[in-house]
mmCIF file of C-alpha atoms and ligand atoms in Angstrom:
data_model
loop_
_atom_site.group_PDB
_atom_site.id
_atom_site.type_symbol
_atom_site.label_atom_id
_atom_site.label_comp_id
_atom_site.label_asym_id
_atom_site.label_seq_id
_atom_site.Cartn_x
_atom_site.Cartn_y
_atom_site.Cartn_z
ATOM 1 C CA MET E 1 -37.131 -29.120 3.839
ATOM 2 C CA ALA E 2 -37.236 -28.702 0.065
ATOM 3 C CA ASN E 3 -37.356 -24.949 0.554
ATOM 4 C CA GLU E 4 -34.352 -25.060 2.823
ATOM 5 C CA ALA E 5 -32.360 -27.035 0.255
ATOM 6 C CA LEU E 6 -33.248 -24.534 -2.446
ATOM 7 C CA TYR E 7 -32.330 -21.670 -0.175
ATOM 8 C CA GLN E 8 -28.916 -23.212 0.492
ATOM 9 C CA LYS E 9 -28.346 -23.943 -3.160
ATOM 10 C CA TYR E 10 -29.078 -20.382 -4.217
ATOM 11 C CA ARG E 11 -27.425 -18.699 -1.321
ATOM 12 C CA SER E 12 -24.912 -16.469 -3.120
ATOM 13 C CA MET E 13 -21.725 -18.345 -3.821
ATOM 14 C CA THR E 14 -19.876 -15.743 -5.882
ATOM 15 C CA PHE E 15 -19.526 -12.008 -5.505
ATOM 16 C CA GLU E 16 -21.568 -11.538 -8.685
ATOM 17 C CA GLU E 17 -24.493 -13.348 -7.128
ATOM 18 C CA VAL E 18 -24.824 -11.006 -4.150
ATOM 19 C CA VAL E 19 -27.840 -8.983 -5.192
ATOM 20 C CA GLY E 20 -27.698 -5.189 -5.146
ATOM 21 C CA GLN E 21 -24.314 -4.476 -3.428
ATOM 22 C CA GLU E 22 -22.168 -3.582 -6.444
ATOM 23 C CA TYR E 23 -20.195 -0.900 -4.607
ATOM 24 C CA VAL E 24 -19.129 -3.262 -1.802
ATOM 25 C CA VAL E 25 -18.293 -6.025 -4.277
ATOM 26 C CA ARG E 26 -16.168 -3.714 -6.407
ATOM 27 C CA SER E 27 -14.231 -2.361 -3.412
ATOM 28 C CA LEU E 28 -13.544 -5.795 -1.951
ATOM 29 C CA LYS E 29 -12.469 -7.225 -5.299
ATOM 30 C CA ASN E 30 -10.065 -4.330 -5.849
ATOM 31 C CA ALA E 31 -8.548 -4.886 -2.402
ATOM 32 C CA LEU E 32 -8.183 -8.624 -3.077
ATOM 33 C CA LYS E 33 -6.684 -8.054 -6.509
ATOM 34 C CA SER E 34 -4.058 -5.666 -5.150
ATOM 35 C CA GLY E 35 -3.422 -7.803 -2.056
ATOM 36 C CA LYS E 36 -4.460 -4.929 0.182
ATOM 37 C CA THR E 37 -7.047 -6.490 2.425
ATOM 38 C CA GLY E 38 -7.429 -5.012 5.897
ATOM 39 C CA HIS E 39 -7.531 -6.564 9.348
ATOM 40 C CA ALA E 40 -10.946 -5.298 10.338
ATOM 41 C CA TYR E 41 -14.110 -4.815 8.341
ATOM 42 C CA LEU E 42 -17.442 -3.492 9.463
ATOM 43 C CA PHE E 43 -20.498 -4.411 7.393
ATOM 44 C CA CYS E 44 -23.500 -2.252 8.276
ATOM 45 C CA GLY E 45 -26.986 -2.522 6.898
ATOM 46 C CA PRO E 46 -30.520 -3.789 7.347
ATOM 47 C CA ARG E 47 -31.291 -7.489 7.725
ATOM 48 C CA GLY E 48 -31.302 -9.435 4.462
ATOM 49 C CA THR E 49 -28.837 -7.248 2.577
ATOM 50 C CA GLY E 50 -26.177 -9.974 2.319
ATOM 51 C CA LYS E 51 -23.744 -8.936 5.074
ATOM 52 C CA THR E 52 -23.073 -12.474 6.319
ATOM 53 C CA THR E 53 -22.928 -13.882 2.807
ATOM 54 C CA MET E 54 -20.402 -11.204 1.861
ATOM 55 C CA ALA E 55 -18.390 -11.933 5.032
ATOM 56 C CA ARG E 56 -18.184 -15.637 4.106
ATOM 57 C CA LEU E 57 -17.172 -14.754 0.537
ATOM 58 C CA LEU E 58 -14.409 -12.505 1.831
ATOM 59 C CA ALA E 59 -13.275 -15.235 4.255
ATOM 60 C CA LYS E 60 -13.163 -17.666 1.331
ATOM 61 C CA ALA E 61 -11.332 -15.236 -0.931
ATOM 62 C CA VAL E 62 -8.493 -14.351 1.456
ATOM 63 C CA ASN E 63 -7.851 -18.017 2.271
ATOM 64 C CA CYS E 64 -8.392 -19.420 -1.226
ATOM 65 C CA GLU E 65 -5.572 -21.658 -2.448
ATOM 66 C CA ASN E 66 -5.912 -20.075 -5.894
ATOM 67 C CA PRO E 67 -5.662 -16.401 -4.929
ATOM 68 C CA ALA E 68 -7.461 -13.967 -7.215
ATOM 69 C CA GLU E 69 -10.041 -11.236 -6.896
ATOM 70 C CA ALA E 70 -12.666 -13.852 -6.061
ATOM 71 C CA PRO E 71 -12.686 -17.256 -4.332
ATOM 72 C CA CYS E 72 -12.256 -20.245 -6.689
ATOM 73 C CA GLY E 73 -15.001 -22.122 -4.857
ATOM 74 C CA HIS E 74 -13.493 -25.582 -5.270
ATOM 75 C CA CYS E 75 -10.187 -25.733 -3.334
ATOM 76 C CA GLU E 76 -10.100 -27.408 0.083
ATOM 77 C CA SER E 77 -10.287 -24.081 1.898
ATOM 78 C CA CYS E 78 -13.225 -22.725 -0.139
ATOM 79 C CA ARG E 79 -15.160 -25.950 0.330
ATOM 80 C CA ALA E 80 -14.493 -25.984 4.084
ATOM 81 C CA VAL E 81 -15.828 -22.422 4.416
ATOM 82 C CA ALA E 82 -18.925 -23.312 2.389
ATOM 83 C CA GLU E 83 -19.546 -26.368 4.576
ATOM 84 C CA GLY E 84 -18.894 -24.454 7.791
ATOM 85 C CA THR E 85 -16.022 -26.772 8.761
ATOM 86 C CA HIS E 86 -13.036 -24.468 8.200
ATOM 87 C CA GLN E 87 -10.939 -24.496 11.393
ATOM 88 C CA ASP E 88 -9.710 -20.937 10.901
ATOM 89 C CA VAL E 89 -13.039 -19.350 10.057
ATOM 90 C CA VAL E 90 -15.011 -18.691 13.215
ATOM 91 C CA GLU E 91 -18.506 -17.305 13.009
ATOM 92 C CA ILE E 92 -20.319 -16.127 16.118
ATOM 93 C CA ASN E 93 -23.500 -14.228 16.784
ATOM 94 C CA ALA E 94 -22.871 -11.614 19.461
ATOM 95 C CA ALA E 95 -26.502 -11.807 20.506
ATOM 96 C CA ASN E 96 -25.793 -15.286 21.922
ATOM 97 C CA GLU E 97 -22.226 -14.712 23.142
ATOM 98 C CA THR E 98 -22.376 -11.488 25.047
ATOM 99 C CA HIS E 99 -20.171 -12.629 27.916
ATOM 100 C CA VAL E 100 -16.773 -11.072 28.136
ATOM 101 C CA GLU E 101 -15.219 -14.529 28.858
ATOM 102 C CA ASN E 102 -16.383 -15.768 25.443
ATOM 103 C CA ILE E 103 -14.805 -12.825 23.671
ATOM 104 C CA ARG E 104 -11.615 -13.029 25.738
ATOM 105 C CA ASP E 105 -11.359 -16.721 24.947
ATOM 106 C CA LEU E 106 -11.874 -15.983 21.253
ATOM 107 C CA ILE E 107 -9.258 -13.231 21.313
ATOM 108 C CA ASP E 108 -6.764 -15.431 23.181
ATOM 109 C CA ARG E 109 -7.134 -18.045 20.472
ATOM 110 C CA ALA E 110 -6.740 -15.366 17.794
ATOM 111 C CA GLN E 111 -3.109 -14.972 18.853
ATOM 112 C CA LEU E 112 -2.316 -18.558 17.779
ATOM 113 C CA ALA E 113 -1.292 -19.231 14.190
ATOM 114 C CA PRO E 114 -3.973 -20.422 11.747
ATOM 115 C CA MET E 115 -4.318 -24.190 11.386
ATOM 116 C CA MET E 116 -5.043 -24.707 7.696
ATOM 117 C CA SER E 117 -4.945 -21.371 5.872
ATOM 118 C CA ARG E 118 -3.210 -18.007 5.733
ATOM 119 C CA TYR E 119 -5.714 -16.138 7.877
ATOM 120 C CA LYS E 120 -7.860 -16.692 10.901
ATOM 121 C CA ILE E 121 -11.169 -15.008 10.228
ATOM 122 C CA TYR E 122 -13.589 -13.979 12.919
ATOM 123 C CA ILE E 123 -17.055 -13.128 11.680
ATOM 124 C CA ILE E 124 -18.990 -11.473 14.495
ATOM 125 C CA ASP E 125 -22.619 -10.957 13.595
ATOM 126 C CA GLU E 126 -24.797 -8.414 15.434
ATOM 127 C CA VAL E 127 -21.593 -7.056 16.991
ATOM 128 C CA HIS E 128 -23.481 -4.158 18.657
ATOM 129 C CA GLN E 129 -24.940 -6.724 21.052
ATOM 130 C CA LEU E 130 -21.615 -7.359 22.782
ATOM 131 C CA SER E 131 -21.472 -6.225 26.391
ATOM 132 C CA ASN E 132 -19.336 -3.169 27.144
ATOM 133 C CA ALA E 133 -16.593 -5.314 28.674
ATOM 134 C CA ALA E 134 -16.590 -7.653 25.666
ATOM 135 C CA ALA E 135 -16.517 -4.709 23.257
ATOM 136 C CA SER E 136 -13.528 -3.224 25.112
ATOM 137 C CA ALA E 137 -11.681 -6.541 24.905
ATOM 138 C CA LEU E 138 -12.386 -6.667 21.170
ATOM 139 C CA LEU E 139 -11.205 -3.079 20.758
ATOM 140 C CA LYS E 140 -7.850 -3.928 22.327
ATOM 141 C CA THR E 141 -7.234 -6.605 19.697
ATOM 142 C CA LEU E 142 -8.445 -4.333 16.900
ATOM 143 C CA GLU E 143 -5.868 -1.780 17.981
ATOM 144 C CA GLU E 144 -3.064 -4.295 17.503
ATOM 145 C CA PRO E 145 -4.360 -7.151 15.395
ATOM 146 C CA PRO E 146 -2.040 -10.133 14.842
ATOM 147 C CA ALA E 147 -0.909 -10.198 11.185
ATOM 148 C CA HIS E 148 -2.784 -13.445 10.512
ATOM 149 C CA VAL E 149 -6.161 -12.263 11.812
ATOM 150 C CA ILE E 150 -9.072 -10.612 10.021
ATOM 151 C CA PHE E 151 -12.173 -9.504 11.858
ATOM 152 C CA ILE E 152 -15.392 -9.067 9.905
ATOM 153 C CA LEU E 153 -17.984 -7.388 12.078
ATOM 154 C CA ALA E 154 -21.590 -7.130 10.969
ATOM 155 C CA THR E 155 -24.340 -5.022 12.455
ATOM 156 C CA THR E 156 -27.838 -3.763 11.770
ATOM 157 C CA ASP E 157 -27.286 -0.971 14.286
ATOM 158 C CA PRO E 158 -23.892 0.774 13.979
ATOM 159 C CA GLN E 159 -25.002 3.688 16.202
ATOM 160 C CA LYS E 160 -24.760 1.309 19.164
ATOM 161 C CA LEU E 161 -21.084 0.534 18.519
ATOM 162 C CA LEU E 162 -18.171 2.204 20.263
ATOM 163 C CA PRO E 163 -16.888 4.937 17.899
ATOM 164 C CA THR E 164 -13.389 3.647 18.626
ATOM 165 C CA ILE E 165 -14.352 0.236 17.195
ATOM 166 C CA ILE E 166 -15.852 1.837 14.082
ATOM 167 C CA SER E 167 -12.718 3.912 13.521
ATOM 168 C CA ARG E 168 -10.534 0.772 13.531
ATOM 169 C CA CYS E 169 -12.549 -0.848 10.741
ATOM 170 C CA GLN E 170 -13.029 -0.401 7.034
ATOM 171 C CA ARG E 171 -16.705 0.350 6.977
ATOM 172 C CA PHE E 172 -19.102 -0.724 4.243
ATOM 173 C CA ASP E 173 -22.746 0.279 4.238
ATOM 174 C CA PHE E 174 -25.000 -2.267 2.572
ATOM 175 C CA ALA E 175 -27.852 -0.801 0.597
ATOM 176 C CA LYS E 176 -31.407 -1.995 1.068
ATOM 177 C CA VAL E 177 -32.091 -4.244 -1.909
ATOM 178 C CA PRO E 178 -34.834 -2.964 -4.238
ATOM 179 C CA GLU E 179 -37.780 -5.378 -4.579
ATOM 180 C CA GLN E 180 -37.330 -5.488 -8.342
ATOM 181 C CA LEU E 181 -33.861 -6.979 -7.931
ATOM 182 C CA ILE E 182 -35.001 -9.594 -5.399
ATOM 183 C CA MET E 183 -37.829 -10.576 -7.739
ATOM 184 C CA ALA E 184 -35.483 -10.935 -10.697
ATOM 185 C CA HIS E 185 -33.130 -13.064 -8.570
ATOM 186 C CA LEU E 186 -35.935 -15.375 -7.415
ATOM 187 C CA GLN E 187 -37.192 -15.776 -10.966
ATOM 188 C CA LYS E 188 -33.717 -16.651 -12.172
ATOM 189 C CA SER E 189 -33.414 -19.288 -9.415
ATOM 190 C CA ALA E 190 -36.834 -20.691 -10.333
ATOM 191 C CA ALA E 191 -35.916 -20.823 -14.015
ATOM 192 C CA ALA E 192 -32.780 -22.780 -13.139
ATOM 193 C CA GLU E 193 -35.024 -25.333 -11.392
ATOM 194 C CA GLY E 194 -37.138 -25.606 -14.523
ATOM 195 C CA PHE E 195 -40.254 -23.715 -13.509
ATOM 196 C CA THR E 196 -41.487 -20.182 -14.006
ATOM 197 C CA LEU E 197 -42.429 -17.836 -11.226
ATOM 198 C CA GLU E 198 -45.065 -15.172 -11.928
ATOM 199 C CA ASP E 199 -44.133 -11.654 -10.798
ATOM 200 C CA LYS E 200 -46.820 -11.719 -8.137
ATOM 201 C CA ALA E 201 -45.618 -15.009 -6.629
ATOM 202 C CA ALA E 202 -42.004 -13.854 -6.548
HETATM 203 ZN ZN1 ZN C 301 -10.491 -21.584 -3.356
#
């Protein structure tokens, strides 16, 4: 339990805290700063590289009530995303929702205006696990996305995606995080809790 609390607490809350993905952070911040965010993103990379964390940060940033190149973290919208209660930010894992009805239902609801913020965000994790029919339904919406919708797709296995889906998205490849960086991050977290972590333990 204590570990879980610590994990939550140090789960990256700002772009700067996402370890080892400087290129992705820089690109997203530039897009946010110039107001040129897209309607479909594809985050590719191995497990544990921060794809979902980055997706939530992007969701926060585009809906933040104090728009800037990064989410403020304390407005109503930012807090709702952090707590997982934002009505316009929907997160699903395609591994559990492979049925075409689920995706159709989600897409039908995407047509409706957002309830509390500017954008409706759909974060679809492990998107390569969607069935063919579900992927085709998703593709149709990606071809003509409603102006208020942003899809953030994440996958560990982009080769399994329809090339037509990939071509509709702004693709970002997440780099495998070097052990040295993870170690430094853990030690920083430990220091903030008032104890030191030997290199070996980290
Ligand atoms: Zn905010």
